[in-house]
PDB file of C-alpha atoms in Angstrom:
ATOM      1  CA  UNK A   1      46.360  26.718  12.598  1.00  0.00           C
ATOM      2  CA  UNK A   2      45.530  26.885   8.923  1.00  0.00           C
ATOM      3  CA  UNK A   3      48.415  24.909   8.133  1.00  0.00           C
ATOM      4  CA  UNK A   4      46.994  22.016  11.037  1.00  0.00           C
ATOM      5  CA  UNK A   5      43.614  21.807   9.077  1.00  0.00           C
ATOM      6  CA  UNK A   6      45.448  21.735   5.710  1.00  0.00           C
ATOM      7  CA  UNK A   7      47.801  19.257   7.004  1.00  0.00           C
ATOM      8  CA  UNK A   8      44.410  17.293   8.574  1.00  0.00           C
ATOM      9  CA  UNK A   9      43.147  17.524   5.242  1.00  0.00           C
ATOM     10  CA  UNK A  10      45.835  16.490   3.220  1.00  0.00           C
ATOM     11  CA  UNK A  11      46.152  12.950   5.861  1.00  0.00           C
ATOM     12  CA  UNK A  12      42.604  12.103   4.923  1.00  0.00           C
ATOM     13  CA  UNK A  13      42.567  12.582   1.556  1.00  0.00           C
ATOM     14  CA  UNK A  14      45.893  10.524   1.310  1.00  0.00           C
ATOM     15  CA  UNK A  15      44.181   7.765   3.964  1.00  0.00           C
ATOM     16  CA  UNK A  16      40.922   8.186   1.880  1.00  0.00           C
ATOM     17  CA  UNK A  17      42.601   7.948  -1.786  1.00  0.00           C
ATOM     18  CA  UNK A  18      44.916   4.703  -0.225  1.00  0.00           C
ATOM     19  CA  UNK A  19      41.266   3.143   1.123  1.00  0.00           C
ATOM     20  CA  UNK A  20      40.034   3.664  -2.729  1.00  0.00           C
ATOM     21  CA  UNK A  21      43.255   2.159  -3.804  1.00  0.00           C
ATOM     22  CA  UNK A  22      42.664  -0.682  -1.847  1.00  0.00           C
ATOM     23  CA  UNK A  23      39.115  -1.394  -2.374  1.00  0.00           C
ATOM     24  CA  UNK A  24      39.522  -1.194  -5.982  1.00  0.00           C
ATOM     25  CA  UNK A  25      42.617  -3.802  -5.549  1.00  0.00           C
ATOM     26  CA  UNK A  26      40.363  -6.151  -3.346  1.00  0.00           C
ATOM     27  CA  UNK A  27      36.884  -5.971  -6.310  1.00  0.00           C
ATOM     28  CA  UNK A  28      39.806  -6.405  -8.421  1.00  0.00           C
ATOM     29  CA  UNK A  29      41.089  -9.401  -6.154  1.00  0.00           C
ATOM     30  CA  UNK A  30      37.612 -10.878  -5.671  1.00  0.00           C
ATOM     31  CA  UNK A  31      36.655 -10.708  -9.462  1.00  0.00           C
ATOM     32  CA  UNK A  32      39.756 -12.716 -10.707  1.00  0.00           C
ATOM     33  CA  UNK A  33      39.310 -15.333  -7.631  1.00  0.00           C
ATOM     34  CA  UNK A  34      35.657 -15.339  -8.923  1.00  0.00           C
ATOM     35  CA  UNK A  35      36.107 -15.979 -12.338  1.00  0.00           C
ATOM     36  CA  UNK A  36      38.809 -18.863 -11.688  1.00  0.00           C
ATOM     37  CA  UNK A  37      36.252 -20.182  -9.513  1.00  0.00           C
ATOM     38  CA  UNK A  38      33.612 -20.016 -12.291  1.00  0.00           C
ATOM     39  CA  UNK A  39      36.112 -21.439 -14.550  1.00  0.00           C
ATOM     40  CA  UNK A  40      36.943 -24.289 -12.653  1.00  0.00           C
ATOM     41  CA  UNK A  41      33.683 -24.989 -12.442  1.00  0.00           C
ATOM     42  CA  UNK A  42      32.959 -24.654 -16.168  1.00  0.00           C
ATOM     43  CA  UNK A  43      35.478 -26.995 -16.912  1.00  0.00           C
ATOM     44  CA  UNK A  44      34.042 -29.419 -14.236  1.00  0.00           C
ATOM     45  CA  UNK A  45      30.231 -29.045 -16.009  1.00  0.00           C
ATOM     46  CA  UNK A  46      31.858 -29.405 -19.109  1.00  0.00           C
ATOM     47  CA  UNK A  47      33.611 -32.626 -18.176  1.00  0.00           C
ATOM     48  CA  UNK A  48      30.532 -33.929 -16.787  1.00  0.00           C
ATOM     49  CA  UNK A  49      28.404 -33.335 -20.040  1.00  0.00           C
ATOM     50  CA  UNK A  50      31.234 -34.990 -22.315  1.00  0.00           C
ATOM     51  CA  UNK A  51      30.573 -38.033 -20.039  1.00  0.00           C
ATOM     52  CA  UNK A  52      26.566 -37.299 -19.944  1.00  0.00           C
ATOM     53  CA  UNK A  53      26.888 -37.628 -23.891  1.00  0.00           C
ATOM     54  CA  UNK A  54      29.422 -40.891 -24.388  1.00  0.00           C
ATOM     55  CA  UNK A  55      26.928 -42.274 -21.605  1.00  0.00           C
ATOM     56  CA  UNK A  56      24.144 -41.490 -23.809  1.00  0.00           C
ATOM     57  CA  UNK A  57      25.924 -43.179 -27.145  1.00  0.00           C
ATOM     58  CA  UNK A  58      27.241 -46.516 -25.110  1.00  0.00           C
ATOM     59  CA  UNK A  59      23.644 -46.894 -24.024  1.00  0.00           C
ATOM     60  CA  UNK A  60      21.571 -46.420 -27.138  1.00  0.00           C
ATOM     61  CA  UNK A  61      24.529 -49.173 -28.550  1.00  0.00           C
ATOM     62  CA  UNK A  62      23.860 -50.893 -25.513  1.00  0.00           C
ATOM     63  CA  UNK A  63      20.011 -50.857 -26.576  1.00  0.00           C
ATOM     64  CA  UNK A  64      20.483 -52.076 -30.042  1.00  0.00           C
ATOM     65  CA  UNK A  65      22.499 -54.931 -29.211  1.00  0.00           C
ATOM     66  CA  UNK A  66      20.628 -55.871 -26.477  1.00  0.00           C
ATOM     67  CA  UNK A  67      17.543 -55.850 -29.420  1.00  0.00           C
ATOM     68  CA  UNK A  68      19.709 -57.747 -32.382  1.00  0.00           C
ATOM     69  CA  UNK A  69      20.757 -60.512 -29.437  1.00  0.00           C
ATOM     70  CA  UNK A  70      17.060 -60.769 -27.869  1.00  0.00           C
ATOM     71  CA  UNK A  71      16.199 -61.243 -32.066  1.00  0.00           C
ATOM     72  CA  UNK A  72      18.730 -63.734 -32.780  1.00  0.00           C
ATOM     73  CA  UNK A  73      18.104 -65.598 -29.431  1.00  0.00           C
ATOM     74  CA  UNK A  74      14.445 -65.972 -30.370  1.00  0.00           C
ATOM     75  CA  UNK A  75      15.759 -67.690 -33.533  1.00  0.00           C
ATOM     76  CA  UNK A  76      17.565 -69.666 -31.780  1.00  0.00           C
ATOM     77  CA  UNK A  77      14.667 -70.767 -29.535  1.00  0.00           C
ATOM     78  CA  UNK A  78      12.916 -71.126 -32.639  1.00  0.00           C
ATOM     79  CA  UNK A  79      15.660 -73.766 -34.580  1.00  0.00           C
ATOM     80  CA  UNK A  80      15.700 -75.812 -31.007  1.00  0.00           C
ATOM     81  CA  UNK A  81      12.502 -76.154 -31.176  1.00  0.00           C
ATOM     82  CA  UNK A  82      11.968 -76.902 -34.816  1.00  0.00           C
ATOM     83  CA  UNK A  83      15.099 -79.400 -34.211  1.00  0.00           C
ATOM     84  CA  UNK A  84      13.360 -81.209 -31.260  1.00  0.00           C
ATOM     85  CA  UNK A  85      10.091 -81.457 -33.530  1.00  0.00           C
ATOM     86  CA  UNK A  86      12.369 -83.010 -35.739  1.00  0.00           C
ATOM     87  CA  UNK A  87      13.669 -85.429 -33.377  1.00  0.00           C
ATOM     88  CA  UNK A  88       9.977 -86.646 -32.355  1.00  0.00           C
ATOM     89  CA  UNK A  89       9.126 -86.787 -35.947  1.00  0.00           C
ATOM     90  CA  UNK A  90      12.493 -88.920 -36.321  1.00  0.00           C
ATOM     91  CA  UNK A  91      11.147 -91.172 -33.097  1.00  0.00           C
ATOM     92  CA  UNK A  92       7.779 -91.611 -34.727  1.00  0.00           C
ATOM     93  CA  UNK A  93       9.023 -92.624 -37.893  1.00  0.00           C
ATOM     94  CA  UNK A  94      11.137 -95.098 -36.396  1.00  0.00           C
ATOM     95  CA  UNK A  95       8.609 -96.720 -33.866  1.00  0.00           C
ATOM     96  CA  UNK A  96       6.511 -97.027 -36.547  1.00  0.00           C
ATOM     97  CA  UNK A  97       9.240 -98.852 -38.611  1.00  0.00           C
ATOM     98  CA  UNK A  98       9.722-100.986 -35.977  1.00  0.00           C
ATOM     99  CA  UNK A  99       6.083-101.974 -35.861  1.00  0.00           C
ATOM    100  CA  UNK A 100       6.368-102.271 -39.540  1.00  0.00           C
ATOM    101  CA  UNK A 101       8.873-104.815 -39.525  1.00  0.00           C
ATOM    102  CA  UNK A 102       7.223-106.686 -36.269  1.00  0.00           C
ATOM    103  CA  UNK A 103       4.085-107.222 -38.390  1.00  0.00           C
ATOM    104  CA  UNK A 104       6.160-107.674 -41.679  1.00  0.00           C
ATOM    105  CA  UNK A 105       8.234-110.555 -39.334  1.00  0.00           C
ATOM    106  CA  UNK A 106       4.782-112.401 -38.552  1.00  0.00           C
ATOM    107  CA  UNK A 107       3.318-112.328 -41.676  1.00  0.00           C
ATOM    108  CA  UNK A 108       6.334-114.359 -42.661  1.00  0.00           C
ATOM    109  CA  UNK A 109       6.642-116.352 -39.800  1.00  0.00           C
ATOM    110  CA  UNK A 110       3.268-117.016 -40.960  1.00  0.00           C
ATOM    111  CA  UNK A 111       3.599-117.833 -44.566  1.00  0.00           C
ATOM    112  CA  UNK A 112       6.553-119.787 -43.793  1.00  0.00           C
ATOM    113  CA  UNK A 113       3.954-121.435 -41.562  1.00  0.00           C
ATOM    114  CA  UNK A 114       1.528-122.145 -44.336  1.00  0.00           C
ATOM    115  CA  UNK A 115       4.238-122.951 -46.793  1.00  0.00           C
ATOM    116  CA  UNK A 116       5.668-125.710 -44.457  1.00  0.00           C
ATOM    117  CA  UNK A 117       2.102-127.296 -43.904  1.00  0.00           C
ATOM    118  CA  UNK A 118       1.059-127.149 -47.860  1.00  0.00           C
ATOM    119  CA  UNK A 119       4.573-129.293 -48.180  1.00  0.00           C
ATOM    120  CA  UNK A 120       3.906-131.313 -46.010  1.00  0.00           C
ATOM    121  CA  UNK A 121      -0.150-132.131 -46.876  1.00  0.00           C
ATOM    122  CA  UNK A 122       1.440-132.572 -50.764  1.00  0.00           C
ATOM    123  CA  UNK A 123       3.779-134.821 -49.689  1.00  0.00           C
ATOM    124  CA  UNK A 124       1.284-137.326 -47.898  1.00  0.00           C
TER     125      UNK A 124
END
């Protein structure tokens, strides 16, 4: 009988040291799958912040630009305008030309007028 219990004994301390053996192989197991889980996703968050940051330059660019063109398209506005003003200036200048030589053209109709009748009165 003894040897029945030792031989009892000895089957569950082999079937309890091969349970051990196997839960320290599965938290073993479950550990590595964990950490190339975590790592995956590490290299996943670290992908994503490389893009957060390039998005982050290409906008503040984005940003100046936008600022320099918004400047220079002002001046722009500003030369049209100034050109147009210009243009007017040219168009008042030139009407009043016109009316220059209108009235400079009747005054010498009108002399020419007078000169033609003082000719003819000296003549008689």
């Amino acid at each position: 009988m003894m040897l029945q219990v030792m031989g009892h004994q000895w089957q569950t301390n082999h079937h309890s040291a091969n349970a051990e053996r196997r839960r320290r192989d599965a938290i073993a197991a479950a550990t590595c799958l964990t950490e190339a889980l975590v790592d995956h996703l590490n290299v996943g968050v670290a992908q994503a912040y490389v893009n957060q940051r390039k998005l982050d330059h290409e906008v503040k660019t984005l940003q100046v630009q936008a600022s320099q063109f918004a400047k220079q398209t002002a001046q722009w506005i500003s030369m049209v305008e100034g050109f147009n003003q210009a243009l007017k200036e040219i168009g008042d200048v030139e009407n009043w030309a016109r009316s220059i030589e209108m009235d400079m053209r009747t005054i010498a109709t009108a002399l020419e007028y007078v000169h033609k009748g003082h000719l003819q009165a000296a003549s008689s």
